[in-house]
JSON list of C-alpha atoms in Angstrom, two decimals:
[
{"chain": "Z", "resi": 1, "resn": "MET", "atom": "CA", "xyz": [7.00, 20.23, -11.71]},
{"chain": "Z", "resi": 2, "resn": "PRO", "atom": "CA", "xyz": [7.87, 18.36, -14.96]},
{"chain": "Z", "resi": 3, "resn": "LEU", "atom": "CA", "xyz": [7.42, 21.21, -17.06]},
{"chain": "Z", "resi": 4, "resn": "LEU", "atom": "CA", "xyz": [9.26, 23.97, -15.94]},
{"chain": "Z", "resi": 5, "resn": "ALA", "atom": "CA", "xyz": [12.14, 21.52, -15.28]},
{"chain": "Z", "resi": 6, "resn": "ALA", "atom": "CA", "xyz": [12.14, 20.09, -19.10]},
{"chain": "Z", "resi": 7, "resn": "LEU", "atom": "CA", "xyz": [12.29, 24.15, -19.73]},
{"chain": "Z", "resi": 8, "resn": "GLU", "atom": "CA", "xyz": [15.18, 24.44, -17.31]},
{"chain": "Z", "resi": 9, "resn": "ALA", "atom": "CA", "xyz": [17.01, 21.37, -19.03]},
{"chain": "Z", "resi": 10, "resn": "THR", "atom": "CA", "xyz": [17.24, 23.41, -21.91]},
{"chain": "Z", "resi": 11, "resn": "GLY", "atom": "CA", "xyz": [17.92, 26.83, -20.95]},
{"chain": "Z", "resi": 12, "resn": "TYR", "atom": "CA", "xyz": [14.64, 28.23, -20.15]},
{"chain": "Z", "resi": 13, "resn": "GLY", "atom": "CA", "xyz": [14.66, 29.06, -16.23]},
{"chain": "Z", "resi": 14, "resn": "SER", "atom": "CA", "xyz": [11.66, 30.74, -14.14]},
{"chain": "Z", "resi": 15, "resn": "THR", "atom": "CA", "xyz": [11.53, 32.94, -11.33]},
{"chain": "Z", "resi": 16, "resn": "VAL", "atom": "CA", "xyz": [8.89, 32.44, -8.85]},
{"chain": "Z", "resi": 17, "resn": "ARG", "atom": "CA", "xyz": [6.96, 35.50, -8.15]},
{"chain": "Z", "resi": 18, "resn": "ARG", "atom": "CA", "xyz": [3.70, 36.28, -5.63]},
{"chain": "Z", "resi": 19, "resn": "VAL", "atom": "CA", "xyz": [0.69, 37.53, -8.05]},
{"chain": "Z", "resi": 20, "resn": "GLY", "atom": "CA", "xyz": [-1.74, 38.29, -5.24]},
{"chain": "Z", "resi": 21, "resn": "ARG", "atom": "CA", "xyz": [-2.25, 34.88, -3.30]},
{"chain": "Z", "resi": 22, "resn": "LEU", "atom": "CA", "xyz": [-0.58, 32.82, -6.16]},
{"chain": "Z", "resi": 23, "resn": "ASP", "atom": "CA", "xyz": [2.66, 31.92, -6.38]},
{"chain": "Z", "resi": 24, "resn": "VAL", "atom": "CA", "xyz": [3.72, 32.03, -10.58]},
{"chain": "Z", "resi": 25, "resn": "ALA", "atom": "CA", "xyz": [6.84, 30.54, -12.39]},
{"chain": "Z", "resi": 26, "resn": "CYS", "atom": "CA", "xyz": [7.64, 32.73, -14.95]},
{"chain": "Z", "resi": 27, "resn": "VAL", "atom": "CA", "xyz": [9.43, 32.00, -18.03]},
{"chain": "Z", "resi": 28, "resn": "ASP", "atom": "CA", "xyz": [10.60, 35.60, -18.92]},
{"chain": "Z", "resi": 29, "resn": "ARG", "atom": "CA", "xyz": [12.45, 34.46, -22.12]},
{"chain": "Z", "resi": 30, "resn": "LEU", "atom": "CA", "xyz": [9.53, 32.93, -23.45]},
{"chain": "Z", "resi": 31, "resn": "ALA", "atom": "CA", "xyz": [7.08, 35.30, -21.95]},
{"chain": "Z", "resi": 32, "resn": "PHE", "atom": "CA", "xyz": [4.67, 33.20, -20.07]},
{"chain": "Z", "resi": 33, "resn": "GLY", "atom": "CA", "xyz": [3.95, 31.98, -16.52]},
{"chain": "Z", "resi": 34, "resn": "VAL", "atom": "CA", "xyz": [2.89, 28.72, -14.92]},
{"chain": "Z", "resi": 35, "resn": "ALA", "atom": "CA", "xyz": [0.63, 28.61, -11.90]},
{"chain": "Z", "resi": 36, "resn": "VAL", "atom": "CA", "xyz": [-1.11, 25.74, -10.02]},
{"chain": "Z", "resi": 37, "resn": "GLY", "atom": "CA", "xyz": [-4.75, 26.07, -10.23]},
{"chain": "Z", "resi": 38, "resn": "GLY", "atom": "CA", "xyz": [-6.21, 23.54, -7.67]},
{"chain": "Z", "resi": 39, "resn": "HIS", "atom": "CA", "xyz": [-8.53, 20.73, -7.43]},
{"chain": "Z", "resi": 40, "resn": "GLY", "atom": "CA", "xyz": [-11.88, 20.86, -9.37]},
{"chain": "Z", "resi": 41, "resn": "LYS", "atom": "CA", "xyz": [-13.22, 23.41, -12.14]},
{"chain": "Z", "resi": 42, "resn": "VAL", "atom": "CA", "xyz": [-14.51, 25.62, -9.44]},
{"chain": "Z", "resi": 43, "resn": "GLN", "atom": "CA", "xyz": [-11.40, 25.91, -7.55]},
{"chain": "Z", "resi": 44, "resn": "LEU", "atom": "CA", "xyz": [-9.32, 26.13, -11.12]},
{"chain": "Z", "resi": 45, "resn": "GLY", "atom": "CA", "xyz": [-12.08, 28.78, -12.51]},
{"chain": "Z", "resi": 46, "resn": "VAL", "atom": "CA", "xyz": [-11.68, 30.83, -9.07]},
{"chain": "Z", "resi": 47, "resn": "GLN", "atom": "CA", "xyz": [-7.87, 31.18, -9.25]},
{"chain": "Z", "resi": 48, "resn": "MET", "atom": "CA", "xyz": [-7.25, 31.60, -13.16]},
{"chain": "Z", "resi": 49, "resn": "GLN", "atom": "CA", "xyz": [-10.10, 34.86, -12.67]},
{"chain": "Z", "resi": 50, "resn": "HIS", "atom": "CA", "xyz": [-8.05, 36.09, -9.68]},
{"chain": "Z", "resi": 51, "resn": "LEU", "atom": "CA", "xyz": [-4.71, 35.78, -11.86]},
{"chain": "Z", "resi": 52, "resn": "LEU", "atom": "CA", "xyz": [-6.86, 37.50, -14.84]},
{"chain": "Z", "resi": 53, "resn": "ASP", "atom": "CA", "xyz": [-7.99, 40.47, -12.60]},
{"chain": "Z", "resi": 54, "resn": "LEU", "atom": "CA", "xyz": [-4.41, 41.12, -11.47]},
{"chain": "Z", "resi": 55, "resn": "LEU", "atom": "CA", "xyz": [-2.51, 40.71, -14.75]},
{"chain": "Z", "resi": 56, "resn": "PRO", "atom": "CA", "xyz": [-4.95, 42.45, -17.08]},
{"chain": "Z", "resi": 57, "resn": "THR", "atom": "CA", "xyz": [-2.64, 42.65, -19.98]},
{"chain": "Z", "resi": 58, "resn": "VAL", "atom": "CA", "xyz": [-2.52, 38.47, -20.33]},
{"chain": "Z", "resi": 59, "resn": "ASP", "atom": "CA", "xyz": [-4.20, 37.76, -23.82]},
{"chain": "Z", "resi": 60, "resn": "THR", "atom": "CA", "xyz": [-4.09, 33.92, -23.61]},
{"chain": "Z", "resi": 61, "resn": "ALA", "atom": "CA", "xyz": [-4.53, 31.66, -20.76]},
{"chain": "Z", "resi": 62, "resn": "LEU", "atom": "CA", "xyz": [-4.86, 27.79, -20.92]},
{"chain": "Z", "resi": 63, "resn": "CYS", "atom": "CA", "xyz": [-6.40, 25.67, -18.15]},
{"chain": "Z", "resi": 64, "resn": "LEU", "atom": "CA", "xyz": [-5.08, 22.24, -18.07]},
{"chain": "Z", "resi": 65, "resn": "GLY", "atom": "CA", "xyz": [-6.43, 19.71, -15.62]},
{"chain": "Z", "resi": 66, "resn": "ALA", "atom": "CA", "xyz": [-5.07, 16.39, -14.50]},
{"chain": "Z", "resi": 67, "resn": "ALA", "atom": "CA", "xyz": [-8.69, 14.40, -15.70]},
{"chain": "Z", "resi": 68, "resn": "GLY", "atom": "CA", "xyz": [-8.03, 12.78, -12.48]},
{"chain": "Z", "resi": 69, "resn": "SER", "atom": "CA", "xyz": [-10.26, 9.44, -12.05]},
{"chain": "Z", "resi": 70, "resn": "LEU", "atom": "CA", "xyz": [-11.53, 9.69, -15.56]},
{"chain": "Z", "resi": 71, "resn": "CYS", "atom": "CA", "xyz": [-11.22, 5.97, -16.29]},
{"chain": "Z", "resi": 72, "resn": "GLU", "atom": "CA", "xyz": [-8.86, 3.14, -15.56]},
{"chain": "Z", "resi": 73, "resn": "ALA", "atom": "CA", "xyz": [-7.40, 3.41, -18.99]},
{"chain": "Z", "resi": 74, "resn": "ALA", "atom": "CA", "xyz": [-5.94, 6.88, -18.32]},
{"chain": "Z", "resi": 75, "resn": "ALA", "atom": "CA", "xyz": [-2.41, 7.13, -17.42]},
{"chain": "Z", "resi": 76, "resn": "TRP", "atom": "CA", "xyz": [-0.28, 9.96, -16.11]},
{"chain": "Z", "resi": 77, "resn": "GLY", "atom": "CA", "xyz": [0.79, 11.97, -18.90]},
{"chain": "Z", "resi": 78, "resn": "ASP", "atom": "CA", "xyz": [-1.62, 11.27, -21.25]},
{"chain": "Z", "resi": 79, "resn": "VAL", "atom": "CA", "xyz": [-3.34, 14.00, -22.88]},
{"chain": "Z", "resi": 80, "resn": "VAL", "atom": "CA", "xyz": [-7.26, 13.96, -22.84]},
{"chain": "Z", "resi": 81, "resn": "VAL", "atom": "CA", "xyz": [-9.46, 16.64, -24.73]},
{"chain": "Z", "resi": 82, "resn": "GLY", "atom": "CA", "xyz": [-12.55, 17.61, -23.65]},
{"chain": "Z", "resi": 83, "resn": "SER", "atom": "CA", "xyz": [-15.25, 18.14, -25.78]},
{"chain": "Z", "resi": 84, "resn": "CYS", "atom": "CA", "xyz": [-17.73, 19.92, -22.88]},
{"chain": "Z", "resi": 85, "resn": "SER", "atom": "CA", "xyz": [-17.58, 20.88, -19.35]},
{"chain": "Z", "resi": 86, "resn": "LEU", "atom": "CA", "xyz": [-20.76, 19.55, -17.03]}
]
């Protein structure tokens, strides 16, 4: 995962912990974790709720997606910000 590789390169290593049915890469020095959320809004929502149910002390959660096949002009690594969800 590019984010975890970049953090590792700057001295912020992670350890993988199992949370329910999901693996979470925990970056303890920065007090956050990274988990793969699944394909599509529904699957991402289900897996996020699963994590939040098991980690009740989490106060902020970000759902980041790939915006796959959004348009021909969007390339890997582009940041796409949605203003609404269907």
